[in-house]
Short mmCIF file of C-alpha atoms in Angstrom, two decimals:
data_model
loop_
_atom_site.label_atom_id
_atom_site.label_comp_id
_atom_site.label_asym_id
_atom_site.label_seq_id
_atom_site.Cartn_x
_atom_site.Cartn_y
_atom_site.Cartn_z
CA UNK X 1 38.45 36.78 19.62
CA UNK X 2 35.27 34.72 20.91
CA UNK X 3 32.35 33.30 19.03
CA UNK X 4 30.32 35.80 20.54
CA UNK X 5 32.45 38.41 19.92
CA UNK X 6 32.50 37.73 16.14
CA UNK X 7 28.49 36.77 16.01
CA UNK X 8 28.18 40.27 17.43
CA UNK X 9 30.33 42.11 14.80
CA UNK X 10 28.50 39.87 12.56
CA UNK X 11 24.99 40.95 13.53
CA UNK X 12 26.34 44.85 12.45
CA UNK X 13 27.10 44.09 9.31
CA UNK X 14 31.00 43.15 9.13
CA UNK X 15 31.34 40.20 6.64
CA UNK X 16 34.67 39.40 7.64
CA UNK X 17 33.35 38.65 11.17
CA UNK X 18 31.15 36.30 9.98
CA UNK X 19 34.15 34.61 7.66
CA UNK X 20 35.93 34.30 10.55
CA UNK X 21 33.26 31.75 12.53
CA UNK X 22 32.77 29.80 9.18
CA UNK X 23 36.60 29.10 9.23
CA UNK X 24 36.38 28.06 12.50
CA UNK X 25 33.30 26.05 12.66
CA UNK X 26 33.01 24.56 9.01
CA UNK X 27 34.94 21.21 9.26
CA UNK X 28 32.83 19.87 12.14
CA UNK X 29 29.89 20.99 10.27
CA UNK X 30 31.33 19.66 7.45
CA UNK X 31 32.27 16.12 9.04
CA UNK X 32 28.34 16.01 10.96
CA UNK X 33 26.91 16.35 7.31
CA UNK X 34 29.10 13.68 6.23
CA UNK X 35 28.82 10.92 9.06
CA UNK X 36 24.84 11.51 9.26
CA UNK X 37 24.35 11.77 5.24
CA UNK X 38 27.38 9.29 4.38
CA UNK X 39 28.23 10.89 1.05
CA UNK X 40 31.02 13.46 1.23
CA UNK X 41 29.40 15.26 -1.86
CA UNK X 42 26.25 15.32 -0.29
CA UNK X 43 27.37 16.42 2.45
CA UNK X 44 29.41 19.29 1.11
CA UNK X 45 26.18 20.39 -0.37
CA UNK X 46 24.17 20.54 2.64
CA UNK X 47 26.86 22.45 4.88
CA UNK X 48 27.22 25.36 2.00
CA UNK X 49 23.25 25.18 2.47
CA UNK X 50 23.76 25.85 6.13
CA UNK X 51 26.05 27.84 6.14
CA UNK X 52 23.48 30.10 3.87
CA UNK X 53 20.55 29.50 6.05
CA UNK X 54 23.19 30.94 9.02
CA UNK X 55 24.08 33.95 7.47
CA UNK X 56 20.27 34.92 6.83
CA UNK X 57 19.44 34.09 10.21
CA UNK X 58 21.97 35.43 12.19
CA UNK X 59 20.09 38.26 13.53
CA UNK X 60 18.24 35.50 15.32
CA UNK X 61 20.75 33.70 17.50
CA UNK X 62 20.14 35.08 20.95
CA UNK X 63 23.00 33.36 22.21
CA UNK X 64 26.17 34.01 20.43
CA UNK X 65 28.49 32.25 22.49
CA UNK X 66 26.38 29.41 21.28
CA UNK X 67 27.33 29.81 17.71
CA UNK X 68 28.68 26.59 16.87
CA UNK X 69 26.69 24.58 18.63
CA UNK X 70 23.42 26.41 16.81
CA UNK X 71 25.36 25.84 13.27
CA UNK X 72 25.24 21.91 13.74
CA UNK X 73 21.84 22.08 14.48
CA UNK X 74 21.42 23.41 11.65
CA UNK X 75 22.74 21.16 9.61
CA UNK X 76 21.37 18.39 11.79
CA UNK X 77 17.99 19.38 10.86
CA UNK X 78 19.08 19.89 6.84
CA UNK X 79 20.42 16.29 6.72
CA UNK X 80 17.40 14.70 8.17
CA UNK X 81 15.11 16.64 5.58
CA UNK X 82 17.34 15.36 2.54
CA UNK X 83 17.36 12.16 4.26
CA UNK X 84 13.73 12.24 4.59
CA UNK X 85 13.09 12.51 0.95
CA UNK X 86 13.77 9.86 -0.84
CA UNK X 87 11.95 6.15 0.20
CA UNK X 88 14.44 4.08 1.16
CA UNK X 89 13.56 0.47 1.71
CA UNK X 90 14.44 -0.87 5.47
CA UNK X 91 14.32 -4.15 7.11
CA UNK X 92 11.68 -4.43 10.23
CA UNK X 93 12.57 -6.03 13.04
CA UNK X 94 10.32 -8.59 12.24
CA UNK X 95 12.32 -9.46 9.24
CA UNK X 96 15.64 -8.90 11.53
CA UNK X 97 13.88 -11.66 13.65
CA UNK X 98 14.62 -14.15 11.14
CA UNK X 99 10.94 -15.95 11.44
CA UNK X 100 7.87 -14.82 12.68
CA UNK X 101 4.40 -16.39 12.48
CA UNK X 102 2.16 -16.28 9.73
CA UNK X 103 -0.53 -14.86 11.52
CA UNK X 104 1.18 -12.64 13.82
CA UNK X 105 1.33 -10.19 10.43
CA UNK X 106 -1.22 -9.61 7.41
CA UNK X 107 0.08 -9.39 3.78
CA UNK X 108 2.69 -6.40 3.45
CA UNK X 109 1.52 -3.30 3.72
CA UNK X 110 2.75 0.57 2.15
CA UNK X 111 1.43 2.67 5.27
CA UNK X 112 1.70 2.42 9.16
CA UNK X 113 -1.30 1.25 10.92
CA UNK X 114 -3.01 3.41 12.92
CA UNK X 115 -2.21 1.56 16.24
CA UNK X 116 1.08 1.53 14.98
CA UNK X 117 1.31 5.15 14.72
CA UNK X 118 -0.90 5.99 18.10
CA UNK X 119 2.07 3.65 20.01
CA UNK X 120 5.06 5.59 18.91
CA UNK X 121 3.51 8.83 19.58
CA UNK X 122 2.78 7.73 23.11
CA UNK X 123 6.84 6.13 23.09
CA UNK X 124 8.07 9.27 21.79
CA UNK X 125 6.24 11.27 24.45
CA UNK X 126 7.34 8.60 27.30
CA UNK X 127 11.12 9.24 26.33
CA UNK X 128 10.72 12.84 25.62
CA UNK X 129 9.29 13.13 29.73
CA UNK X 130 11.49 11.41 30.78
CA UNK X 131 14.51 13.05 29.41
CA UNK X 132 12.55 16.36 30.79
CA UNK X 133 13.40 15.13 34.43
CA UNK X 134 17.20 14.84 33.78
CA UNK X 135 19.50 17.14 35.35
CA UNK X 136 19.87 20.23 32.84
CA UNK X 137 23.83 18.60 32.43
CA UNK X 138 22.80 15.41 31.32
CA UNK X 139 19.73 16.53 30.00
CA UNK X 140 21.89 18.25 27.22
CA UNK X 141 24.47 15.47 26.86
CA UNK X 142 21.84 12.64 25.97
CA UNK X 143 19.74 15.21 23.46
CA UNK X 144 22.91 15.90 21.86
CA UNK X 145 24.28 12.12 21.23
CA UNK X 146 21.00 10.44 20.55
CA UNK X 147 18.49 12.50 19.31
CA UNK X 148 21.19 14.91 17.32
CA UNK X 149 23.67 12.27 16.77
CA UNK X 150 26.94 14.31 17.45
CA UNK X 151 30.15 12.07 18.80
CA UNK X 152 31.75 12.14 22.04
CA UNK X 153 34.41 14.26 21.00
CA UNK X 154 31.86 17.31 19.77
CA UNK X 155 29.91 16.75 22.65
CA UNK X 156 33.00 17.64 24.75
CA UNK X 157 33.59 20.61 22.16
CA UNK X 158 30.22 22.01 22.47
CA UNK X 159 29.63 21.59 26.22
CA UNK X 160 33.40 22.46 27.42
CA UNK X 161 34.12 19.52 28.74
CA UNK X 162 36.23 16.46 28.61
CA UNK X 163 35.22 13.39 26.74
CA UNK X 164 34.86 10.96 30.42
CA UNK X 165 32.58 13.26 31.60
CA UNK X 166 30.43 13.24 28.55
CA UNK X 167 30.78 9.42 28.76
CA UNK X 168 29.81 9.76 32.61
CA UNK X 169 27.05 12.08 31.92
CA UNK X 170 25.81 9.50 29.07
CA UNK X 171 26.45 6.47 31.54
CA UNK X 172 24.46 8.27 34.57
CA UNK X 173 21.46 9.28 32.35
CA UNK X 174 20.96 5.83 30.22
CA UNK X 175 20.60 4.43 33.99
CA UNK X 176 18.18 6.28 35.51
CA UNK X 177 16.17 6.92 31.26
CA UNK X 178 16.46 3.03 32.17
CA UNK X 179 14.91 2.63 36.09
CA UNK X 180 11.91 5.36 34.80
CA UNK X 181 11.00 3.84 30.97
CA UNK X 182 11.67 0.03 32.07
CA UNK X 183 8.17 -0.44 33.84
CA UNK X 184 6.40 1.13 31.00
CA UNK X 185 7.74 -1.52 28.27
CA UNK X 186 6.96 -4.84 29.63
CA UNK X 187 8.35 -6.60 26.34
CA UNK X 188 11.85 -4.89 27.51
CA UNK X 189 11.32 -7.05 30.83
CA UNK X 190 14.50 -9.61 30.93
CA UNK X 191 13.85 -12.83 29.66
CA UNK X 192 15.25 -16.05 29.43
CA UNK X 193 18.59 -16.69 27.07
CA UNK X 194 17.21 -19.04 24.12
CA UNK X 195 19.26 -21.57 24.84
CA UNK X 196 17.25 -21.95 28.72
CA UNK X 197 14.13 -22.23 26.62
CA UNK X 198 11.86 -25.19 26.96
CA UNK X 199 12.60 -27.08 23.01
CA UNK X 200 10.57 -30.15 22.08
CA UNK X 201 12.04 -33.86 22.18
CA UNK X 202 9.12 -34.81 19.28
CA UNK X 203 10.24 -33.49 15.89
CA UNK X 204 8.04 -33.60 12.82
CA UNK X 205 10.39 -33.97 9.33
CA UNK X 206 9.72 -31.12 6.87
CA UNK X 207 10.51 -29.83 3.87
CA UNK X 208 11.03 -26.84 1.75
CA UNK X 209 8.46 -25.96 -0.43
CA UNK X 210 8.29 -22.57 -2.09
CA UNK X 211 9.13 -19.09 -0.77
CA UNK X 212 6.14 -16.79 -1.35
CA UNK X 213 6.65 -13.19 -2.43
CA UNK X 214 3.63 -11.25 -1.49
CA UNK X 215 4.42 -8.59 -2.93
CA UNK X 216 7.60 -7.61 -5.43
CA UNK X 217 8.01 -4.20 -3.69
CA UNK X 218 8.63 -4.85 -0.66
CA UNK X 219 11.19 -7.27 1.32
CA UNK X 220 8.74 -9.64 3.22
CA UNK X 221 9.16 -13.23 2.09
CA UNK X 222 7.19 -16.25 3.44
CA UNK X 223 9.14 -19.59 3.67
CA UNK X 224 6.73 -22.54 3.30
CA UNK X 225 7.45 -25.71 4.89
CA UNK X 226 5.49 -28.93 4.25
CA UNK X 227 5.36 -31.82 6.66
CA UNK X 228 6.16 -35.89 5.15
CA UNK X 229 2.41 -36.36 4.55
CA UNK X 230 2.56 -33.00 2.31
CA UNK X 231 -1.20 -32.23 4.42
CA UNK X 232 0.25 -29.40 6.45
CA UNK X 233 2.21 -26.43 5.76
CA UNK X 234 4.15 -24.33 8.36
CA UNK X 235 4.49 -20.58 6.82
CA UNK X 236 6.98 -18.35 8.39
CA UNK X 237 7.57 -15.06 7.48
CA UNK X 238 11.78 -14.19 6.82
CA UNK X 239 13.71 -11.44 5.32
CA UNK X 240 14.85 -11.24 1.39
CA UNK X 241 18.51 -12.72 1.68
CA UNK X 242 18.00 -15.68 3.42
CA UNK X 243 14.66 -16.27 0.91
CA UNK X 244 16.77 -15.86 -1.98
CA UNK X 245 19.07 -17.96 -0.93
CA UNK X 246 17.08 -20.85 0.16
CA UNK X 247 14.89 -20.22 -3.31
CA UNK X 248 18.17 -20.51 -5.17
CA UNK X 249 18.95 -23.98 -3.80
CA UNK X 250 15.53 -25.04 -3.66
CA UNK X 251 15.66 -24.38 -7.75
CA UNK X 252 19.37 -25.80 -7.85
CA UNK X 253 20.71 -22.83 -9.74
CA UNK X 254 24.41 -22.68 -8.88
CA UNK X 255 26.20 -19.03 -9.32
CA UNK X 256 29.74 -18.62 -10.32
CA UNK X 257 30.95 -17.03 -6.63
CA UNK X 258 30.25 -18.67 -3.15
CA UNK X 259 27.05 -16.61 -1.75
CA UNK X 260 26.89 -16.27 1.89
CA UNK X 261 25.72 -19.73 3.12
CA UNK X 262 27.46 -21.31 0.39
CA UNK X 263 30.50 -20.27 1.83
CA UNK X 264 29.26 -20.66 5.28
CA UNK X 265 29.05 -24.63 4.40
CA UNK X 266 32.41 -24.89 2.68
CA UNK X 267 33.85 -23.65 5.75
CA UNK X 268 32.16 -25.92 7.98
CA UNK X 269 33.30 -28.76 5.68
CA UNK X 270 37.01 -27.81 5.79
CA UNK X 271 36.78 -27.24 9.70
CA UNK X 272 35.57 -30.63 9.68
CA UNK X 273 32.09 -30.05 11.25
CA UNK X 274 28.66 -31.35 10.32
CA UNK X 275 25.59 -30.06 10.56
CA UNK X 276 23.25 -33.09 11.97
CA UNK X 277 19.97 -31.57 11.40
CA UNK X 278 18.61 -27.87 11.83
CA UNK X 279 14.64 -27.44 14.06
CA UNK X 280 12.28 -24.77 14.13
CA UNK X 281 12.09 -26.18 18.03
CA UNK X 282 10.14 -22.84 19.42
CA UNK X 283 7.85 -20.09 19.23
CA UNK X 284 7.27 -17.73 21.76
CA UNK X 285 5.44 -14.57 21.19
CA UNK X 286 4.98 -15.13 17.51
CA UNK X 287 9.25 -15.12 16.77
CA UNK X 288 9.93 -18.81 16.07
CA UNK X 289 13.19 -19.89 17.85
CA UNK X 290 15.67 -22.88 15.54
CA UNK X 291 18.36 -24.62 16.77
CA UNK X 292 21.07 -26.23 14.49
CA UNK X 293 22.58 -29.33 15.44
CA UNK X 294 26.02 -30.07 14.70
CA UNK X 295 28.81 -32.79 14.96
CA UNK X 296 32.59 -32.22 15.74
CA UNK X 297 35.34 -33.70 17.09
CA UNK X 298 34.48 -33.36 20.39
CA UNK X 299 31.11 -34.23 19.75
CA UNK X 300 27.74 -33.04 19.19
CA UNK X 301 26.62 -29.10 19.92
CA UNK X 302 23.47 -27.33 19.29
CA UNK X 303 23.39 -23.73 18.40
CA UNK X 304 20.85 -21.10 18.40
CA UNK X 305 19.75 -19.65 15.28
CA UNK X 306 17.50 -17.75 13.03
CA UNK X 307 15.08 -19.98 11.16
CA UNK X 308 15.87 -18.47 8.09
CA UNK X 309 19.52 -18.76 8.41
CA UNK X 310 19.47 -22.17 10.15
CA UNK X 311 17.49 -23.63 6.91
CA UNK X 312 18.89 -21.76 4.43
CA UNK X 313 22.51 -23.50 5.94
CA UNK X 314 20.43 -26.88 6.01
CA UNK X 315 19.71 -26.58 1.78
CA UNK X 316 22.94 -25.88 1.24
CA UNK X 317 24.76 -28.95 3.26
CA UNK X 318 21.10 -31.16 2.52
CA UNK X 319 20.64 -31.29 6.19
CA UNK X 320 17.24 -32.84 7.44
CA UNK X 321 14.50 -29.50 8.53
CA UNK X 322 12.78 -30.42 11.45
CA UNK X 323 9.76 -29.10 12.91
CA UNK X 324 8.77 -29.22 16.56
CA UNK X 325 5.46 -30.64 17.29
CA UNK X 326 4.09 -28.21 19.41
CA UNK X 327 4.61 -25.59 16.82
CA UNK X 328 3.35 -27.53 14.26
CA UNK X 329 0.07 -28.11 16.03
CA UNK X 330 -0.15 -24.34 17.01
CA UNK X 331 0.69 -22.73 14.16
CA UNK X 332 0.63 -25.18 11.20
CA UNK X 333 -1.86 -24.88 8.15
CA UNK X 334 -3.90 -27.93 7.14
CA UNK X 335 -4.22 -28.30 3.25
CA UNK X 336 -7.50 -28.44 1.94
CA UNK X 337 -8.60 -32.37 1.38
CA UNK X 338 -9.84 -31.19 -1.90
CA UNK X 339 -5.95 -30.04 -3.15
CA UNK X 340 -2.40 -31.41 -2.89
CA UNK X 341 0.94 -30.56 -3.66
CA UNK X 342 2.07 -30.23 -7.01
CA UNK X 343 5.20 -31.80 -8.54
CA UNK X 344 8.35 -29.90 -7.97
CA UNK X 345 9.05 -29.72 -11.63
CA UNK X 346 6.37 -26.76 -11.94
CA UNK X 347 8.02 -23.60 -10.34
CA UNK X 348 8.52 -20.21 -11.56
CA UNK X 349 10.88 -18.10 -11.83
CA UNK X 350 11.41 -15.83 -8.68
CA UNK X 351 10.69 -13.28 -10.56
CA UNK X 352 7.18 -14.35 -11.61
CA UNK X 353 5.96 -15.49 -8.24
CA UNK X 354 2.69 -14.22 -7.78
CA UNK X 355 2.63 -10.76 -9.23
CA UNK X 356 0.16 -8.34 -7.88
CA UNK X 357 -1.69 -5.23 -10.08
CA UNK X 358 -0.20 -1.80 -9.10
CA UNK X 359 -3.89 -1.16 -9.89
CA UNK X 360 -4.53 -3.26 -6.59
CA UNK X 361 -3.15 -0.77 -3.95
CA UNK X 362 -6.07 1.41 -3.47
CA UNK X 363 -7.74 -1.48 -2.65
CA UNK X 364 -5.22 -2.62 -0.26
CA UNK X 365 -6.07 0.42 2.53
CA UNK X 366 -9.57 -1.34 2.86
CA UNK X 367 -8.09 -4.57 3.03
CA UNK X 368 -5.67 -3.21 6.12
CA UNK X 369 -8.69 -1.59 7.71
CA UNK X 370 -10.50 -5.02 7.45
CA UNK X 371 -7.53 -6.48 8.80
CA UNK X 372 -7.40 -4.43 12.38
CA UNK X 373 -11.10 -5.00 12.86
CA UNK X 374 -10.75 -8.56 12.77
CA UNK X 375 -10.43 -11.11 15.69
CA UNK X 376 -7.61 -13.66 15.94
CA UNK X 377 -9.27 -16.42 14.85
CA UNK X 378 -10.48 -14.29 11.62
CA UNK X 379 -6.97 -13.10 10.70
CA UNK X 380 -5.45 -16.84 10.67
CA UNK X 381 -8.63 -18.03 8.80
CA UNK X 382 -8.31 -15.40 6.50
CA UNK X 383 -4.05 -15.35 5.86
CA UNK X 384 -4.97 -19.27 5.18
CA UNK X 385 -7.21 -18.78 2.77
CA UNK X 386 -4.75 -15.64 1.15
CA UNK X 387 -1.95 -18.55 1.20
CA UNK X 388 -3.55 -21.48 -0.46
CA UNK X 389 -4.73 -19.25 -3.45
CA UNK X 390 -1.24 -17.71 -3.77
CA UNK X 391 0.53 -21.30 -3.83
CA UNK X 392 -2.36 -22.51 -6.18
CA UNK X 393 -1.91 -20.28 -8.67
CA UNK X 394 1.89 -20.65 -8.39
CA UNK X 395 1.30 -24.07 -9.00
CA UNK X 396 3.01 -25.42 -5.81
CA UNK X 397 -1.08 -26.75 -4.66
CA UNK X 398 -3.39 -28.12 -6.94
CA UNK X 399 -6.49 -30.08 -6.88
CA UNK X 400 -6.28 -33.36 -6.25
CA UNK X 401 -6.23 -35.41 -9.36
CA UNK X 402 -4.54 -32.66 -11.30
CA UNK X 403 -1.57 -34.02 -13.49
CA UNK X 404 1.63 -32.63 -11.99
CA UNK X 405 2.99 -32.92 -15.78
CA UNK X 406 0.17 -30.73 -17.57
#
């Protein structure tokens, strides 16, 4: 007997009828819950839920050949409200980036900007358009794999086919979603690989001189770098692993398992490779660019790399941090002739690095909408000023003079 068959029995009342489609369509309901939720318990849950919300609503499927594919839309759109509810704590790409610019970003913030939120509308309504103008086919294969997140194989199950022609129908429609959205996103344009980019022959020595934690809540970090005459500071903003790590060496605690680049550097010893020095040798649209330079048997290399995880690696093998001179001149932060660095003996705990009031977020919304009406030249000033007090009153700056041992 066919779906629609049963639905229709269904629809008059015969619970059996409806039994009959749960038994057949449960498991990939079941196993859609589970891959989108990731918690079979969870997931269990939410299919019994949808499997309620079917049965009350059955008498409002106008398509009952369509039953199945309706009942994992369903629980598509229970799994995204459960997954909706709780805050969960993501990485931006900005942190992903492994070092943007100070100013390129205020202070971390709890709410999306309204700029922010005014550019993915208009995205969402690009991609939405031009989705529209697919062929009704592929127009149903991509809204079922991206934007309801089924796999190839209930893809095929849903639309009667085979799983090539989903992946043809997939392949056809990312090329053409690709020839109409391409001109609209300039920043999608091809660019250069990193290693074509232009790096600087001057290097400026630096070294590592805090990690700033704006704010214990969230997972932005700012690495401070300080040049040899400890008068300028390069501040970068990285994600919370590599910070912790490079904070951990930086206070020489040592933990009773290898951490990441701990073990990265043991292996690199037993291989029999060196790392030279690691740069921070670009910055190009407010992402700095390092390169880590390396010695082997057959010579030197250079790599590509992360800033975060190219100096993190440096503290842990005590590589020399170099800074190119270009990017310190753009970007760098002069210290105040009126403080200086304090002695390295004087840092906190991680922990107790510059702890802001909770009673200080309400205050924070007026700060973000001084922020956007702000020019350039305002925002650096401003994050400058925002920097110095926060590594004053961590005692990493202090006026010149100060005792270091006080």
């Amino acid at each position: 007997m066919t779906d629609g068959e049963l639905v229709r029995r269904a629809q008059q009342g015969e619970r059996q009828a409806f039994d009959e489609l749960i038994l057949r369509h449960q498991p990939i309901a079941l196993s859609l819950a589970i891959r989108i939720v990731g918690d079979r318990e969870r997931g269990l849950e939410l299919t019994q839920e949808a499997v309620l919300h079917a049965y009350l609503s059955l008498d409002r499927l106008r398509k009952p050949d369509s039953f199945r594919a309706w009942l994992c839309g369903i629980v598509v759109n229970l799994c995204k409200n459960h997954l909706r509810r709780p805050r969960v704590e993501t990485l931006s790409l900005e942190l992903l980036s492994g070092g943007r610019s100070f100013d390129s970003l205020p202070f971390p913030d709890s709410a999306p900007q309204p700029h922010e939120a005014a550019e993915a509308r208009e995205t969402h309504r690009l991609i939405l358009a031009a989705v529209e103008q697919l062929s009704p086919a592929n127009r149903d294969a991509v809204l079922l794999y991206y934007f309801k997140q089924l796999n190839l194989r209930e893809i095929a199950a849903l639309l009667q086919i085979s799983v090539p022609a989903v992946k043809g129908r997939l392949h056809k429609s990312r090329r053409k979603l690709r020839d109409q959205l391409l001109p609209n996103f300039a920043e999608l344009q091809s660019k250069p690989a990193v290693a074509q980019q232009t790096r600087s022959q001057k290097m400026i020595p630096v070294t590592v001189l805090d990690i700033v934690v704006p704010d214990p809540e969230k997972d932005s970090r700012i690495l401070i770098l300080a040049d040899e005459s400890r008068r300028r500071l390069l501040a970068i903003w990285i994600g919370p692993f590599e910070a912790d790590d490079i904070a951990l060496s930086l206070r020489e605690i040592k933990l009773h398992r290898p951490m990441t680049f701990s073990f990265m550097a043991d292996m690199l010893g037993k291989a029999s490779v060196q790392i030279e020095s690691v740069a921070v040798s670009a910055l190009e649209n407010d992402t700095f660019f390092a390169t880590v330079h390396a010695l082997n048997g057959d010579g030197k290399v250079a790599v590509d790399a992360r800033p975060s995880d190219a100096i993190a690696l440096a503290m842990r093998t005590q590589s020399p941090i170099f800074v190119a001179a270009e990017v310190m001149e753009a970007v760098g932060l002069e210290i105040p002739a009126d403080m200086e660095v304090s002695a390295q003996g004087k840092r906190p705990k991680m922990s107790e690095l510059f702890p802001i009031d909770p009673e200080e977020k309400e205050s924070r919304l007026k700060e973000r909408e001084r922020w956007e009406s702000m020019s350039p030249e305002e925002r650096r000033e401003e994050s400058r000023k925002k920097l110095l007090a926060h590594l004053t009153e961590s005692g990493t700056l202090s006026q010149s003079g100060e005792s270091g041992d006080e």
